[in-house]
Amino acid sequence: MPSWSPWLNSGVVDEQDVTISTWKLAARGINVSWKAKNVVVEEGVVIQWESLTGLKNRGAVRFLDEGSEGKCRVTMKISFMIPDFAKKISSGIVSQKVDEALEADLKRFRARCLLDHRKEMKKMRL
């Protein structure tokens, strides 16, 4: 799984239907999984999904072209149903921890993209 998300164990696109993917997450000894369907995909603009099975969630990742040097702003909006086992903990605490983890993941994702971009630019100069 991507190096930028230590809590996602896997994300696999279905070979028969590329709009379907299966995800597995592990955090603090808790494992959850879900199958999701991309409901809106506009390349370079938005990926929007809804879960079909498992952990109930939906969300969207949006890419906003910032016009200079190929930069873009990435935003993510996600909503999810707290699993029964986590309801014993305050939902506010769970939501806060998920928000913190997603923010950290997006920062790692940004760092990875910048590193890959620098490598690509270096190759082009050679």
JSON list of C-alpha atoms in Angstrom, two decimals:
[
{"chain": "A", "resi": 1, "resn": "MET", "atom": "CA", "xyz": [0.00, 0.00, 0.00]},
{"chain": "A", "resi": 2, "resn": "PRO", "atom": "CA", "xyz": [1.15, 3.55, -0.41]},
{"chain": "A", "resi": 3, "resn": "SER", "atom": "CA", "xyz": [3.97, 4.72, 1.82]},
{"chain": "A", "resi": 4, "resn": "TRP", "atom": "CA", "xyz": [1.99, 7.87, 2.61]},
{"chain": "A", "resi": 5, "resn": "SER", "atom": "CA", "xyz": [-0.74, 6.04, 4.56]},
{"chain": "A", "resi": 6, "resn": "PRO", "atom": "CA", "xyz": [0.43, 3.74, 7.34]},
{"chain": "A", "resi": 7, "resn": "TRP", "atom": "CA", "xyz": [-3.11, 2.76, 8.30]},
{"chain": "A", "resi": 8, "resn": "LEU", "atom": "CA", "xyz": [-4.34, 1.61, 4.86]},
{"chain": "A", "resi": 9, "resn": "ASN", "atom": "CA", "xyz": [-3.22, -1.97, 4.32]},
{"chain": "A", "resi": 10, "resn": "SER", "atom": "CA", "xyz": [-4.52, -2.32, 0.79]},
{"chain": "A", "resi": 11, "resn": "GLY", "atom": "CA", "xyz": [-6.64, -0.84, -1.93]},
{"chain": "A", "resi": 12, "resn": "VAL", "atom": "CA", "xyz": [-7.30, -3.12, -4.89]},
{"chain": "A", "resi": 13, "resn": "VAL", "atom": "CA", "xyz": [-9.20, -2.21, -8.04]},
{"chain": "A", "resi": 14, "resn": "ASP", "atom": "CA", "xyz": [-11.53, -4.93, -9.31]},
{"chain": "A", "resi": 15, "resn": "GLU", "atom": "CA", "xyz": [-10.21, -6.42, -12.56]},
{"chain": "A", "resi": 16, "resn": "GLN", "atom": "CA", "xyz": [-13.74, -6.90, -13.96]},
{"chain": "A", "resi": 17, "resn": "ASP", "atom": "CA", "xyz": [-15.07, -3.45, -13.02]},
{"chain": "A", "resi": 18, "resn": "VAL", "atom": "CA", "xyz": [-12.53, -0.65, -12.53]},
{"chain": "A", "resi": 19, "resn": "THR", "atom": "CA", "xyz": [-15.15, 1.49, -10.76]},
{"chain": "A", "resi": 20, "resn": "ILE", "atom": "CA", "xyz": [-15.11, -0.99, -7.84]},
{"chain": "A", "resi": 21, "resn": "SER", "atom": "CA", "xyz": [-12.29, -1.28, -5.30]},
{"chain": "A", "resi": 22, "resn": "THR", "atom": "CA", "xyz": [-11.73, -3.18, -2.07]},
{"chain": "A", "resi": 23, "resn": "TRP", "atom": "CA", "xyz": [-10.00, -1.46, 0.86]},
{"chain": "A", "resi": 24, "resn": "LYS", "atom": "CA", "xyz": [-8.50, -2.74, 4.10]},
{"chain": "A", "resi": 25, "resn": "LEU", "atom": "CA", "xyz": [-7.53, -0.59, 7.04]},
{"chain": "A", "resi": 26, "resn": "ALA", "atom": "CA", "xyz": [-5.79, -1.43, 10.30]},
{"chain": "A", "resi": 27, "resn": "ALA", "atom": "CA", "xyz": [-5.32, 0.96, 13.20]},
{"chain": "A", "resi": 28, "resn": "ARG", "atom": "CA", "xyz": [-4.46, 0.16, 16.79]},
{"chain": "A", "resi": 29, "resn": "GLY", "atom": "CA", "xyz": [-5.27, -3.52, 16.35]},
{"chain": "A", "resi": 30, "resn": "ILE", "atom": "CA", "xyz": [-8.63, -2.85, 14.71]},
{"chain": "A", "resi": 31, "resn": "ASN", "atom": "CA", "xyz": [-9.14, -4.15, 11.18]},
{"chain": "A", "resi": 32, "resn": "VAL", "atom": "CA", "xyz": [-11.95, -2.98, 8.92]},
{"chain": "A", "resi": 33, "resn": "SER", "atom": "CA", "xyz": [-12.63, -3.38, 5.23]},
{"chain": "A", "resi": 34, "resn": "TRP", "atom": "CA", "xyz": [-15.07, -2.19, 2.63]},
{"chain": "A", "resi": 35, "resn": "LYS", "atom": "CA", "xyz": [-15.88, -2.36, -1.04]},
{"chain": "A", "resi": 36, "resn": "ALA", "atom": "CA", "xyz": [-16.41, 0.99, -2.75]},
{"chain": "A", "resi": 37, "resn": "LYS", "atom": "CA", "xyz": [-17.74, 2.21, -6.08]},
{"chain": "A", "resi": 38, "resn": "ASN", "atom": "CA", "xyz": [-16.53, 5.33, -7.84]},
{"chain": "A", "resi": 39, "resn": "VAL", "atom": "CA", "xyz": [-19.72, 7.22, -8.63]},
{"chain": "A", "resi": 40, "resn": "VAL", "atom": "CA", "xyz": [-18.11, 10.27, -10.24]},
{"chain": "A", "resi": 41, "resn": "VAL", "atom": "CA", "xyz": [-14.71, 10.36, -11.91]},
{"chain": "A", "resi": 42, "resn": "GLU", "atom": "CA", "xyz": [-13.54, 13.38, -13.86]},
{"chain": "A", "resi": 43, "resn": "GLU", "atom": "CA", "xyz": [-9.85, 12.93, -14.56]},
{"chain": "A", "resi": 44, "resn": "GLY", "atom": "CA", "xyz": [-7.81, 15.66, -12.93]},
{"chain": "A", "resi": 45, "resn": "VAL", "atom": "CA", "xyz": [-10.93, 17.14, -11.29]},
{"chain": "A", "resi": 46, "resn": "VAL", "atom": "CA", "xyz": [-12.73, 14.79, -8.89]},
{"chain": "A", "resi": 47, "resn": "ILE", "atom": "CA", "xyz": [-13.03, 11.21, -7.68]},
{"chain": "A", "resi": 48, "resn": "GLN", "atom": "CA", "xyz": [-16.21, 10.58, -5.69]},
{"chain": "A", "resi": 49, "resn": "TRP", "atom": "CA", "xyz": [-17.09, 7.24, -4.10]},
{"chain": "A", "resi": 50, "resn": "GLU", "atom": "CA", "xyz": [-19.61, 5.42, -1.93]},
{"chain": "A", "resi": 51, "resn": "SER", "atom": "CA", "xyz": [-19.06, 2.19, -0.04]},
{"chain": "A", "resi": 52, "resn": "LEU", "atom": "CA", "xyz": [-21.07, -0.83, -1.13]},
{"chain": "A", "resi": 53, "resn": "THR", "atom": "CA", "xyz": [-20.18, -3.20, 1.72]},
{"chain": "A", "resi": 54, "resn": "GLY", "atom": "CA", "xyz": [-18.32, -3.16, 5.02]},
{"chain": "A", "resi": 55, "resn": "LEU", "atom": "CA", "xyz": [-17.41, 0.15, 6.63]},
{"chain": "A", "resi": 56, "resn": "LYS", "atom": "CA", "xyz": [-20.08, 2.62, 5.51]},
{"chain": "A", "resi": 57, "resn": "ASN", "atom": "CA", "xyz": [-18.42, 5.69, 3.99]},
{"chain": "A", "resi": 58, "resn": "ARG", "atom": "CA", "xyz": [-18.54, 8.10, 1.09]},
{"chain": "A", "resi": 59, "resn": "GLY", "atom": "CA", "xyz": [-16.46, 11.00, -0.01]},
{"chain": "A", "resi": 60, "resn": "ALA", "atom": "CA", "xyz": [-14.71, 12.93, -2.70]},
{"chain": "A", "resi": 61, "resn": "VAL", "atom": "CA", "xyz": [-11.21, 14.00, -3.56]},
{"chain": "A", "resi": 62, "resn": "ARG", "atom": "CA", "xyz": [-11.02, 17.18, -5.61]},
{"chain": "A", "resi": 63, "resn": "PHE", "atom": "CA", "xyz": [-8.07, 18.50, -7.58]},
{"chain": "A", "resi": 64, "resn": "LEU", "atom": "CA", "xyz": [-7.95, 22.26, -8.18]},
{"chain": "A", "resi": 65, "resn": "ASP", "atom": "CA", "xyz": [-5.47, 23.44, -10.80]},
{"chain": "A", "resi": 66, "resn": "GLU", "atom": "CA", "xyz": [-3.45, 26.30, -9.38]},
{"chain": "A", "resi": 67, "resn": "GLY", "atom": "CA", "xyz": [-2.12, 27.19, -12.81]},
{"chain": "A", "resi": 68, "resn": "SER", "atom": "CA", "xyz": [1.55, 27.61, -12.02]},
{"chain": "A", "resi": 69, "resn": "GLU", "atom": "CA", "xyz": [4.20, 24.97, -12.61]},
{"chain": "A", "resi": 70, "resn": "GLY", "atom": "CA", "xyz": [1.62, 22.17, -12.71]},
{"chain": "A", "resi": 71, "resn": "LYS", "atom": "CA", "xyz": [0.61, 22.69, -9.09]},
{"chain": "A", "resi": 72, "resn": "CYS", "atom": "CA", "xyz": [-2.79, 21.65, -7.82]},
{"chain": "A", "resi": 73, "resn": "ARG", "atom": "CA", "xyz": [-4.61, 21.79, -4.51]},
{"chain": "A", "resi": 74, "resn": "VAL", "atom": "CA", "xyz": [-6.06, 18.51, -3.26]},
{"chain": "A", "resi": 75, "resn": "THR", "atom": "CA", "xyz": [-9.04, 18.50, -0.91]},
{"chain": "A", "resi": 76, "resn": "MET", "atom": "CA", "xyz": [-10.80, 15.53, 0.60]},
{"chain": "A", "resi": 77, "resn": "LYS", "atom": "CA", "xyz": [-14.23, 15.31, 2.14]},
{"chain": "A", "resi": 78, "resn": "ILE", "atom": "CA", "xyz": [-15.29, 12.06, 3.73]},
{"chain": "A", "resi": 79, "resn": "SER", "atom": "CA", "xyz": [-18.17, 10.89, 5.87]},
{"chain": "A", "resi": 80, "resn": "PHE", "atom": "CA", "xyz": [-18.47, 7.53, 7.58]},
{"chain": "A", "resi": 81, "resn": "MET", "atom": "CA", "xyz": [-20.60, 5.58, 9.99]},
{"chain": "A", "resi": 82, "resn": "ILE", "atom": "CA", "xyz": [-18.75, 4.73, 13.16]},
{"chain": "A", "resi": 83, "resn": "PRO", "atom": "CA", "xyz": [-18.58, 0.93, 13.50]},
{"chain": "A", "resi": 84, "resn": "ASP", "atom": "CA", "xyz": [-20.39, -0.59, 16.49]},
{"chain": "A", "resi": 85, "resn": "PHE", "atom": "CA", "xyz": [-17.14, -1.54, 18.23]},
{"chain": "A", "resi": 86, "resn": "ALA", "atom": "CA", "xyz": [-16.03, 2.12, 18.17]},
{"chain": "A", "resi": 87, "resn": "LYS", "atom": "CA", "xyz": [-19.33, 3.52, 19.46]},
{"chain": "A", "resi": 88, "resn": "LYS", "atom": "CA", "xyz": [-18.18, 2.77, 23.00]},
{"chain": "A", "resi": 89, "resn": "ILE", "atom": "CA", "xyz": [-15.73, 5.62, 22.51]},
{"chain": "A", "resi": 90, "resn": "SER", "atom": "CA", "xyz": [-17.11, 9.11, 22.04]},
{"chain": "A", "resi": 91, "resn": "SER", "atom": "CA", "xyz": [-17.87, 9.64, 18.35]},
{"chain": "A", "resi": 92, "resn": "GLY", "atom": "CA", "xyz": [-16.23, 13.07, 18.63]},
{"chain": "A", "resi": 93, "resn": "ILE", "atom": "CA", "xyz": [-12.96, 11.46, 19.64]},
{"chain": "A", "resi": 94, "resn": "VAL", "atom": "CA", "xyz": [-13.17, 8.92, 16.81]},
{"chain": "A", "resi": 95, "resn": "SER", "atom": "CA", "xyz": [-13.93, 11.66, 14.27]},
{"chain": "A", "resi": 96, "resn": "GLN", "atom": "CA", "xyz": [-11.05, 13.79, 15.58]},
{"chain": "A", "resi": 97, "resn": "LYS", "atom": "CA", "xyz": [-8.61, 10.87, 15.32]},
{"chain": "A", "resi": 98, "resn": "VAL", "atom": "CA", "xyz": [-9.77, 10.09, 11.77]},
{"chain": "A", "resi": 99, "resn": "ASP", "atom": "CA", "xyz": [-9.42, 13.76, 10.79]},
{"chain": "A", "resi": 100, "resn": "GLU", "atom": "CA", "xyz": [-5.90, 13.86, 12.24]},
{"chain": "A", "resi": 101, "resn": "ALA", "atom": "CA", "xyz": [-4.92, 10.65, 10.44]},
{"chain": "A", "resi": 102, "resn": "LEU", "atom": "CA", "xyz": [-6.33, 11.85, 7.10]},
{"chain": "A", "resi": 103, "resn": "GLU", "atom": "CA", "xyz": [-4.57, 15.20, 7.41]},
{"chain": "A", "resi": 104, "resn": "ALA", "atom": "CA", "xyz": [-1.27, 13.45, 8.14]},
{"chain": "A", "resi": 105, "resn": "ASP", "atom": "CA", "xyz": [-1.87, 11.10, 5.18]},
{"chain": "A", "resi": 106, "resn": "LEU", "atom": "CA", "xyz": [-2.52, 14.02, 2.84]},
{"chain": "A", "resi": 107, "resn": "LYS", "atom": "CA", "xyz": [0.69, 15.73, 4.00]},
{"chain": "A", "resi": 108, "resn": "ARG", "atom": "CA", "xyz": [2.64, 12.53, 3.35]},
{"chain": "A", "resi": 109, "resn": "PHE", "atom": "CA", "xyz": [0.89, 12.19, -0.02]},
{"chain": "A", "resi": 110, "resn": "ARG", "atom": "CA", "xyz": [1.95, 15.75, -0.91]},
{"chain": "A", "resi": 111, "resn": "ALA", "atom": "CA", "xyz": [5.54, 15.07, 0.09]},
{"chain": "A", "resi": 112, "resn": "ARG", "atom": "CA", "xyz": [5.56, 11.90, -2.02]},
{"chain": "A", "resi": 113, "resn": "CYS", "atom": "CA", "xyz": [4.12, 13.72, -5.04]},
{"chain": "A", "resi": 114, "resn": "LEU", "atom": "CA", "xyz": [6.72, 16.48, -4.73]},
{"chain": "A", "resi": 115, "resn": "LEU", "atom": "CA", "xyz": [9.52, 13.93, -4.49]},
{"chain": "A", "resi": 116, "resn": "ASP", "atom": "CA", "xyz": [8.23, 12.06, -7.54]},
{"chain": "A", "resi": 117, "resn": "HIS", "atom": "CA", "xyz": [7.87, 15.33, -9.45]},
{"chain": "A", "resi": 118, "resn": "ARG", "atom": "CA", "xyz": [11.45, 16.35, -8.64]},
{"chain": "A", "resi": 119, "resn": "LYS", "atom": "CA", "xyz": [12.71, 12.96, -9.83]},
{"chain": "A", "resi": 120, "resn": "GLU", "atom": "CA", "xyz": [10.75, 13.28, -13.05]},
{"chain": "A", "resi": 121, "resn": "MET", "atom": "CA", "xyz": [12.07, 16.80, -13.67]},
{"chain": "A", "resi": 122, "resn": "LYS", "atom": "CA", "xyz": [15.62, 15.62, -13.06]},
{"chain": "A", "resi": 123, "resn": "LYS", "atom": "CA", "xyz": [15.18, 12.82, -15.63]},
{"chain": "A", "resi": 124, "resn": "MET", "atom": "CA", "xyz": [13.87, 15.31, -18.17]},
{"chain": "A", "resi": 125, "resn": "ARG", "atom": "CA", "xyz": [16.96, 17.50, -17.77]},
{"chain": "A", "resi": 126, "resn": "LEU", "atom": "CA", "xyz": [19.31, 14.58, -18.43]}
]
